[in-house]
PDB file of C-alpha atoms and ligand atoms in Angstrom:
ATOM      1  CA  UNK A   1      -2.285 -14.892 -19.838  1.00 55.00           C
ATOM      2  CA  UNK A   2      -2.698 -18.627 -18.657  1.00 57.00           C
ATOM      3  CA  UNK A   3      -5.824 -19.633 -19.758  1.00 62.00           C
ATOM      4  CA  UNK A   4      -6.486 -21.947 -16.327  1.00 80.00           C
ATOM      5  CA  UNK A   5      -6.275 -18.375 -14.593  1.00 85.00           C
ATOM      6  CA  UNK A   6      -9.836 -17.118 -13.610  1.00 93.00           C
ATOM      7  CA  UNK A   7      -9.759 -13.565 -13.017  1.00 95.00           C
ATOM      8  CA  UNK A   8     -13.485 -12.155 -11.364  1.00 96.00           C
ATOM      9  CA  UNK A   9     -13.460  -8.432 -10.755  1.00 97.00           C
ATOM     10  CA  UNK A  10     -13.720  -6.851  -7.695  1.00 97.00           C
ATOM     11  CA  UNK A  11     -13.166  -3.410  -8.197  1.00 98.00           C
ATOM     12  CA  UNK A  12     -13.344  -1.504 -11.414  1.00 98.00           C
ATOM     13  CA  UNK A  13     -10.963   1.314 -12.163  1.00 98.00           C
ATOM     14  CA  UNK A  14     -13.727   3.725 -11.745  1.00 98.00           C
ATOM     15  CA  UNK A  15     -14.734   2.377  -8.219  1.00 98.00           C
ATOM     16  CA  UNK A  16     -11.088   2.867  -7.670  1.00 98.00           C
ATOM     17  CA  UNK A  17     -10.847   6.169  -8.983  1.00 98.00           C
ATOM     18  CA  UNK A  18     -14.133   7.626  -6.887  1.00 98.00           C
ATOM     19  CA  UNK A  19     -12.329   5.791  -3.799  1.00 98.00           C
ATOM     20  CA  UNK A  20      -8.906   8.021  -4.210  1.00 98.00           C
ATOM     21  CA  UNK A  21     -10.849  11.328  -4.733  1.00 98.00           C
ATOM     22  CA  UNK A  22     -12.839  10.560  -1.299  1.00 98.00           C
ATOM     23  CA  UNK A  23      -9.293   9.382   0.477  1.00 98.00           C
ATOM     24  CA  UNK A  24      -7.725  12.398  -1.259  1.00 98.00           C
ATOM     25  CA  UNK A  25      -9.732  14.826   0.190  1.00 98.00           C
ATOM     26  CA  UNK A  26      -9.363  13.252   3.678  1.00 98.00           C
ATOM     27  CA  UNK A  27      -5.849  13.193   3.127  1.00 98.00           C
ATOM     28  CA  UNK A  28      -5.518  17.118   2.089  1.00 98.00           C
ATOM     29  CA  UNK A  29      -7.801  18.046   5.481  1.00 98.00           C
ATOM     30  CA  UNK A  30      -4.609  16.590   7.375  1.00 98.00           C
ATOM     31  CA  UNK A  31      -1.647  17.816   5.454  1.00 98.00           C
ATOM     32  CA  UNK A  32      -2.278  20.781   3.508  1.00 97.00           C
ATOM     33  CA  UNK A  33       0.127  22.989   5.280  1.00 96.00           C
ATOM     34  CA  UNK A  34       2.503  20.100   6.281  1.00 97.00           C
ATOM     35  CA  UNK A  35       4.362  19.104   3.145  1.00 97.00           C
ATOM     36  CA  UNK A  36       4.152  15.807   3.286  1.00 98.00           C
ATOM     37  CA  UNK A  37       6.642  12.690   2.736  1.00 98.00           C
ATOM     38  CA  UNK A  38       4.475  10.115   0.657  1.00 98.00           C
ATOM     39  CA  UNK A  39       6.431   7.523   1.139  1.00 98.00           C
ATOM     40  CA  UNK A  40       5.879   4.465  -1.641  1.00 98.00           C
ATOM     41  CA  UNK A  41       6.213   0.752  -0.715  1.00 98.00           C
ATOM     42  CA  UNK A  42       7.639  -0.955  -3.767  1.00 97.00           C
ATOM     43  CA  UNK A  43       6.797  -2.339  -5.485  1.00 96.00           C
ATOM     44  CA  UNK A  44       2.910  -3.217  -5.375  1.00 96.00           C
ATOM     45  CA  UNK A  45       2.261   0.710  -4.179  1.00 98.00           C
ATOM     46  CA  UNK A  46       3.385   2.310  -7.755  1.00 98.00           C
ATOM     47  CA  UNK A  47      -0.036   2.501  -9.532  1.00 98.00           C
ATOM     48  CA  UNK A  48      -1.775   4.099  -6.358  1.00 98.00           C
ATOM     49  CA  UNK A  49       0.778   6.477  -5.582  1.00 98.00           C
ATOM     50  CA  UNK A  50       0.570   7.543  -9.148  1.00 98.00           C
ATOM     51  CA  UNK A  51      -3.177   7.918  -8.761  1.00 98.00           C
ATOM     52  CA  UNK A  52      -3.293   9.759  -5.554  1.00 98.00           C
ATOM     53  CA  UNK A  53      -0.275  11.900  -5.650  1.00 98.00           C
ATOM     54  CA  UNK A  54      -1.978  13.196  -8.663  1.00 98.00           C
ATOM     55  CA  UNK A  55      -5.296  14.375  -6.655  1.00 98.00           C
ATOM     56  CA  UNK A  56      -3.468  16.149  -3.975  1.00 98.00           C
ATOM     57  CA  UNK A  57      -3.605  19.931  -4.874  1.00 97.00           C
ATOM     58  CA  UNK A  58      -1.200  20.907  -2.083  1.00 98.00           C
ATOM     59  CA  UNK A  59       2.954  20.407  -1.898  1.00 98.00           C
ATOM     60  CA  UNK A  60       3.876  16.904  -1.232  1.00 98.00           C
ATOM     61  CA  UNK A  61       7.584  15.228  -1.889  1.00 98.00           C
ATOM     62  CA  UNK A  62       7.353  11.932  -2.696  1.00 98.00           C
ATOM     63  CA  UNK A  63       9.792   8.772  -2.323  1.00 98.00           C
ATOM     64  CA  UNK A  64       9.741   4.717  -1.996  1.00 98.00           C
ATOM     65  CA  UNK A  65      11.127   2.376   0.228  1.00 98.00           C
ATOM     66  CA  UNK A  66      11.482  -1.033  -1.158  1.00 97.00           C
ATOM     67  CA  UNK A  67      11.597  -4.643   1.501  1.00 95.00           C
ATOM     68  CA  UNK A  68      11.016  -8.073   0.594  1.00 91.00           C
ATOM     69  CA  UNK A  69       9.335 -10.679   2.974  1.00 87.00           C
ATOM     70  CA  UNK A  70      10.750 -13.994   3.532  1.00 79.00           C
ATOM     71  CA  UNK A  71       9.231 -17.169   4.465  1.00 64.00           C
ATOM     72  CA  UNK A  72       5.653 -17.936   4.777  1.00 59.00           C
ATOM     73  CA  UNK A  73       3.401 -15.064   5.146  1.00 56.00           C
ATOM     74  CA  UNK A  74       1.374 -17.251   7.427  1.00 54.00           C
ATOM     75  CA  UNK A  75       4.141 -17.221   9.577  1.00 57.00           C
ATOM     76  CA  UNK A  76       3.774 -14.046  12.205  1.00 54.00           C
ATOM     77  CA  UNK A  77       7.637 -15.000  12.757  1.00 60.00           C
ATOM     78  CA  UNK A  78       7.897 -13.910   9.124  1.00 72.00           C
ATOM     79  CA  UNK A  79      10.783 -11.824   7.971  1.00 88.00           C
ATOM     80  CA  UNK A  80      10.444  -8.679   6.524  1.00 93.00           C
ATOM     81  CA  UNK A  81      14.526  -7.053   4.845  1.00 94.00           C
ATOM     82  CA  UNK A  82      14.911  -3.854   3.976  1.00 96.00           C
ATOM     83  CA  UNK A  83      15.935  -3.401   0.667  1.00 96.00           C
ATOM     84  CA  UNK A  84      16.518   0.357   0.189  1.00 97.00           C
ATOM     85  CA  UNK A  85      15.730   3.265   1.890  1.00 97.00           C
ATOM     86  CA  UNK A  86      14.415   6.596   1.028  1.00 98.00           C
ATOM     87  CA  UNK A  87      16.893   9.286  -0.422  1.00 97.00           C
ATOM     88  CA  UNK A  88      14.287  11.646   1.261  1.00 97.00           C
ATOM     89  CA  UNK A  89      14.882  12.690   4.725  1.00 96.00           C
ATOM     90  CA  UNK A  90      12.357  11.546   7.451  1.00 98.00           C
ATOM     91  CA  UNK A  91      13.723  13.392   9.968  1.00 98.00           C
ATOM     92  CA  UNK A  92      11.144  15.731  11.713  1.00 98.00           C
ATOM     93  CA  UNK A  93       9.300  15.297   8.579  1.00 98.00           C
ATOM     94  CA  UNK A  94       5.119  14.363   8.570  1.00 98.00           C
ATOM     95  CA  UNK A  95       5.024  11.030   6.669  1.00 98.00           C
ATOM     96  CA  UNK A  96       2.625   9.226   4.619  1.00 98.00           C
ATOM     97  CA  UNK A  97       3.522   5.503   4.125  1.00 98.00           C
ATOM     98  CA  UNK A  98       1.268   4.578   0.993  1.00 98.00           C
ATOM     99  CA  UNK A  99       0.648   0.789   0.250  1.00 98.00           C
ATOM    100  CA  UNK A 100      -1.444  -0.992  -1.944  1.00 98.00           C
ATOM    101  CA  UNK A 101      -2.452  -3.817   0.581  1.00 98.00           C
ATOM    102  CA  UNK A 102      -2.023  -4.335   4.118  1.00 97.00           C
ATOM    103  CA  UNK A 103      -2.071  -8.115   4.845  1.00 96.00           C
ATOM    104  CA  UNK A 104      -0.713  -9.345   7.617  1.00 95.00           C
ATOM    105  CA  UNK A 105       0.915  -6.450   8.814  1.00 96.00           C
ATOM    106  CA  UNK A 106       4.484  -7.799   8.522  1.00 95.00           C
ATOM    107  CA  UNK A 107       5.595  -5.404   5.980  1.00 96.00           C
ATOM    108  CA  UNK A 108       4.022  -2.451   7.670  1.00 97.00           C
ATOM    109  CA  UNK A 109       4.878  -3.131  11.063  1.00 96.00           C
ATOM    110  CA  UNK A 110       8.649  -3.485   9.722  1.00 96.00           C
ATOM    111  CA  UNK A 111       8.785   0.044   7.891  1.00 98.00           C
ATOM    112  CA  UNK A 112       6.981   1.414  10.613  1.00 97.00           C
ATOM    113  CA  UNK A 113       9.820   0.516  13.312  1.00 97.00           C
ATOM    114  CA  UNK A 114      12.641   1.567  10.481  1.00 97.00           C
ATOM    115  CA  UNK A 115      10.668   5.103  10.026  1.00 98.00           C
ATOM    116  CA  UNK A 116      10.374   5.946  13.544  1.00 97.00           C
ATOM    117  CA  UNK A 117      13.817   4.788  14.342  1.00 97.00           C
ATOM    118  CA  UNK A 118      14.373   7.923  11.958  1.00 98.00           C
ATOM    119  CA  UNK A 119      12.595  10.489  14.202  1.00 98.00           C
ATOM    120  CA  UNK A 120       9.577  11.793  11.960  1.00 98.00           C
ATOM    121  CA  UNK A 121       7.031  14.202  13.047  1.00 98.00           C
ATOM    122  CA  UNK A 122       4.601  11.530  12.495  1.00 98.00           C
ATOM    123  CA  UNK A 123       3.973   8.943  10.552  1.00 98.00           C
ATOM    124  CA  UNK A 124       0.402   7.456   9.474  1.00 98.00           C
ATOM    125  CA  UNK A 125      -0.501   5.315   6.746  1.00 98.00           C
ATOM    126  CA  UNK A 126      -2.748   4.965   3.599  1.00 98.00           C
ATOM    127  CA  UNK A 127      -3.491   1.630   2.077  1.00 98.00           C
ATOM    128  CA  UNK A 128      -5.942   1.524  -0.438  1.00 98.00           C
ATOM    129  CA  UNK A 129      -7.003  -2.007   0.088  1.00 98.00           C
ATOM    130  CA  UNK A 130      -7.291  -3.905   3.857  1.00 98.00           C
ATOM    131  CA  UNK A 131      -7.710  -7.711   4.535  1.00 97.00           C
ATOM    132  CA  UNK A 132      -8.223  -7.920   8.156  1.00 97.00           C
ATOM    133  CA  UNK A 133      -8.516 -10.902   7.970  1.00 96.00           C
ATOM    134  CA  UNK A 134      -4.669 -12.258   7.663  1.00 93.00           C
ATOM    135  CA  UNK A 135      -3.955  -9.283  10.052  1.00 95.00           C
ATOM    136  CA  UNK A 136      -0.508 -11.374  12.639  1.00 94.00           C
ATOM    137  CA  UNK A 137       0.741  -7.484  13.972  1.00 94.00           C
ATOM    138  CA  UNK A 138      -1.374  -4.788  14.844  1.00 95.00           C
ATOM    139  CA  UNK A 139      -1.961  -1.986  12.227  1.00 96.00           C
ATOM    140  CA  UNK A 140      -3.508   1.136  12.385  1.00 97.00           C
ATOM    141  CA  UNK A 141      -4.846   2.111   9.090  1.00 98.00           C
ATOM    142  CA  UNK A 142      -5.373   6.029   8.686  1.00 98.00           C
ATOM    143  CA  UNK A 143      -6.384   6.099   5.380  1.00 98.00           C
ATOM    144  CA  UNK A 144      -8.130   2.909   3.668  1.00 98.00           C
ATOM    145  CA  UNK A 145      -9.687   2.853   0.400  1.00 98.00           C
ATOM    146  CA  UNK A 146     -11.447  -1.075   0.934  1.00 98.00           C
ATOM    147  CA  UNK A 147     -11.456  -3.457   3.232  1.00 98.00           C
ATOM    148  CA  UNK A 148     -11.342  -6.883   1.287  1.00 98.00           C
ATOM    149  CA  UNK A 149     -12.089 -10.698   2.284  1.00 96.00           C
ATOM    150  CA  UNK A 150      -9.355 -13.152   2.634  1.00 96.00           C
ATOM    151  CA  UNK A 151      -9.037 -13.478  -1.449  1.00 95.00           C
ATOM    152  CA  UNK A 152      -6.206 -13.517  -3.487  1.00 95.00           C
ATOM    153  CA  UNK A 153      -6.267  -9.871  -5.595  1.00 97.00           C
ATOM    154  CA  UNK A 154      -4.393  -8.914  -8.647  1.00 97.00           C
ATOM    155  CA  UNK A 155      -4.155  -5.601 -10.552  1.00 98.00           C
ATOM    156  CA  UNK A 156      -3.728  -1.913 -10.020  1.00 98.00           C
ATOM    157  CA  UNK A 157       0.157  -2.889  -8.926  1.00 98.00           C
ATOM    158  CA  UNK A 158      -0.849  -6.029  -6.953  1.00 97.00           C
ATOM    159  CA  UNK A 159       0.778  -9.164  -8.690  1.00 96.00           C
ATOM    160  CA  UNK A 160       0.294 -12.803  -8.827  1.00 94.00           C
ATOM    161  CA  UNK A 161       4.358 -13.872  -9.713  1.00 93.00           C
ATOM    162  CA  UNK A 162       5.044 -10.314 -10.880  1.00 95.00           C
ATOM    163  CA  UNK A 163       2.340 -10.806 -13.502  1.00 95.00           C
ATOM    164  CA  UNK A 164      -1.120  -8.834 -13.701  1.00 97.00           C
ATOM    165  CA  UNK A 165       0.418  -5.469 -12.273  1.00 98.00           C
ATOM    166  CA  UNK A 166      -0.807  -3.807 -15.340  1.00 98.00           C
ATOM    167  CA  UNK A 167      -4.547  -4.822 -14.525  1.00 98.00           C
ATOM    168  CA  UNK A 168      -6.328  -0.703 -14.421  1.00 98.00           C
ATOM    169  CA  UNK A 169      -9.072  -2.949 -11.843  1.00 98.00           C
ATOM    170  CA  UNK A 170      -8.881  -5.214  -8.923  1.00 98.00           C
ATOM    171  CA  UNK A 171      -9.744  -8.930  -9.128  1.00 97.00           C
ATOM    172  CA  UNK A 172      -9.629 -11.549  -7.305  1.00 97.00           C
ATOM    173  CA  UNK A 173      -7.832 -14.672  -8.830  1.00 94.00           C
ATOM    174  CA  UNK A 174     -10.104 -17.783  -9.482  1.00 87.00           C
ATOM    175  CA  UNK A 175     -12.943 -16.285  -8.331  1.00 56.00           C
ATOM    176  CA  UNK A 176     -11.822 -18.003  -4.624  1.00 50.00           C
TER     177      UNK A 176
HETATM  178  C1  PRP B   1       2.699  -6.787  -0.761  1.00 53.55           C
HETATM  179  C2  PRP B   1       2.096  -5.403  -0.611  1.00 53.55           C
HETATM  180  C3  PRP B   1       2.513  -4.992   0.758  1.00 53.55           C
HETATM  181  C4  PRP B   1       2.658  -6.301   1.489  1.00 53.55           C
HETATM  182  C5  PRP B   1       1.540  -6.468   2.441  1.00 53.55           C
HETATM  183  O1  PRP B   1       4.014  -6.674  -1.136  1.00 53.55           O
HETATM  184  O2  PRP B   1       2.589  -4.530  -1.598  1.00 53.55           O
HETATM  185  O3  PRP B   1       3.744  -4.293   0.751  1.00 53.55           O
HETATM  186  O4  PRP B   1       2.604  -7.360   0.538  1.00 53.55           O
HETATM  187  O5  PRP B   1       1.579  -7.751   3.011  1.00 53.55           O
HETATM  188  P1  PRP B   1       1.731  -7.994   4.555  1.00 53.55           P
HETATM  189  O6  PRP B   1       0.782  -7.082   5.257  1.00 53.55           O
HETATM  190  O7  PRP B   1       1.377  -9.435   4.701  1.00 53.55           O
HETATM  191  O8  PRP B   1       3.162  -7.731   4.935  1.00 53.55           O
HETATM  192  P2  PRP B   1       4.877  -7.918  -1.610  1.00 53.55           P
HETATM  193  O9  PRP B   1       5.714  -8.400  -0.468  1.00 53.55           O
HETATM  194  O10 PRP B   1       4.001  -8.916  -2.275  1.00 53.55           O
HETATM  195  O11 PRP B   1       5.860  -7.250  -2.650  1.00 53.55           O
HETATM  196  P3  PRP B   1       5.492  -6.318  -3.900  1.00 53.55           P
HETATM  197  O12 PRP B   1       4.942  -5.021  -3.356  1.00 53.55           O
HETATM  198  O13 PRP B   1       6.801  -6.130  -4.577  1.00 53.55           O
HETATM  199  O14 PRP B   1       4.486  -7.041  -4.731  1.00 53.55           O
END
């Protein structure tokens, strides 16, 4: 680890853990007879899918859909490419999209338009953290484990140069 990194902890695995059992019960009232697609971004989703799949005592199928952003995130003109699809079909199915963070709303906004191109039954979305803040599209959050300030978080799949993915907690980097 690079010893000028400060890492000050926001959310401990347990917080976390209490957090998905509350959103996991929300999420069964919904679905529990609907079979859900939980749809995965990749790759900063992996850890909470993991998680949260895990506390769902009903059928769900599960799949990812991977994009990468281009240009500045500050940018609402920013690019968002898809860079696979889901295997799965969406197709009159109920989706979840699961993502770890919903920033600007680039990324989301962009899957959202490919899924409903797709014709789903529905589509909602559970993001277990939520930094208004940075918001440049409109998002409608169904399911949100935190809303965060405008910090710079690492951990529990969230990276900082596809290091500190590992992290089991959330922390913001240099204490900013
Ligand atoms: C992160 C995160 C979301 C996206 C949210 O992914 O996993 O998918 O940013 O940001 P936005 O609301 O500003 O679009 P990132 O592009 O860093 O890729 P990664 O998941 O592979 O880390």
């Amino acid at each position: 680890m690079d010893s000028k990194i400060r890492l000050v902890p926001l959310f401990t695995s347990q917080q976390i853990s209490a957090r998905i059992d509350e959103l996991a019960s929300e999420i069964g009232r919904d679905y529990r007879d609907s079979c859900p697609l939980l749809l995965g971004v990749l790759k900063g989703s992996f850890v909470f899918l993991a998680d949260l799949a895990r506390r769902l005592d009903f059928p769900v199928e599960l799949d990812f859909i991977r994009v990468a952003s281009y240009g500045s995130k500050l940018e609402s003109s920013g690019r968002v490419k898809l860079l696979s699809e889901p295997v799965a079909r969406v197709k009159d199915r109920h989706v979840l999209m699961v993502e770890d963070i919903v920033d600007t709303g680039l990324t989301t906004d962009f899957i959202g338009g490919w899924l409903k191109s797709k014709g789903p039954a529905s589509v909602k979305l559970c993001a277990l953290l939520d930094k208004p803040d940075r918001r440049l599209r409109p998002v409608e959050v169904d399911y949100r484990g935190f809303v965060i300030p405008d910090r710079f978080v690492v951990g529990y799949g969230l990276d900082m140069d596809e290091k500190y993915r590992n992290l089991p907690g959330i922390s913001v980097i240099n204490g900013e």
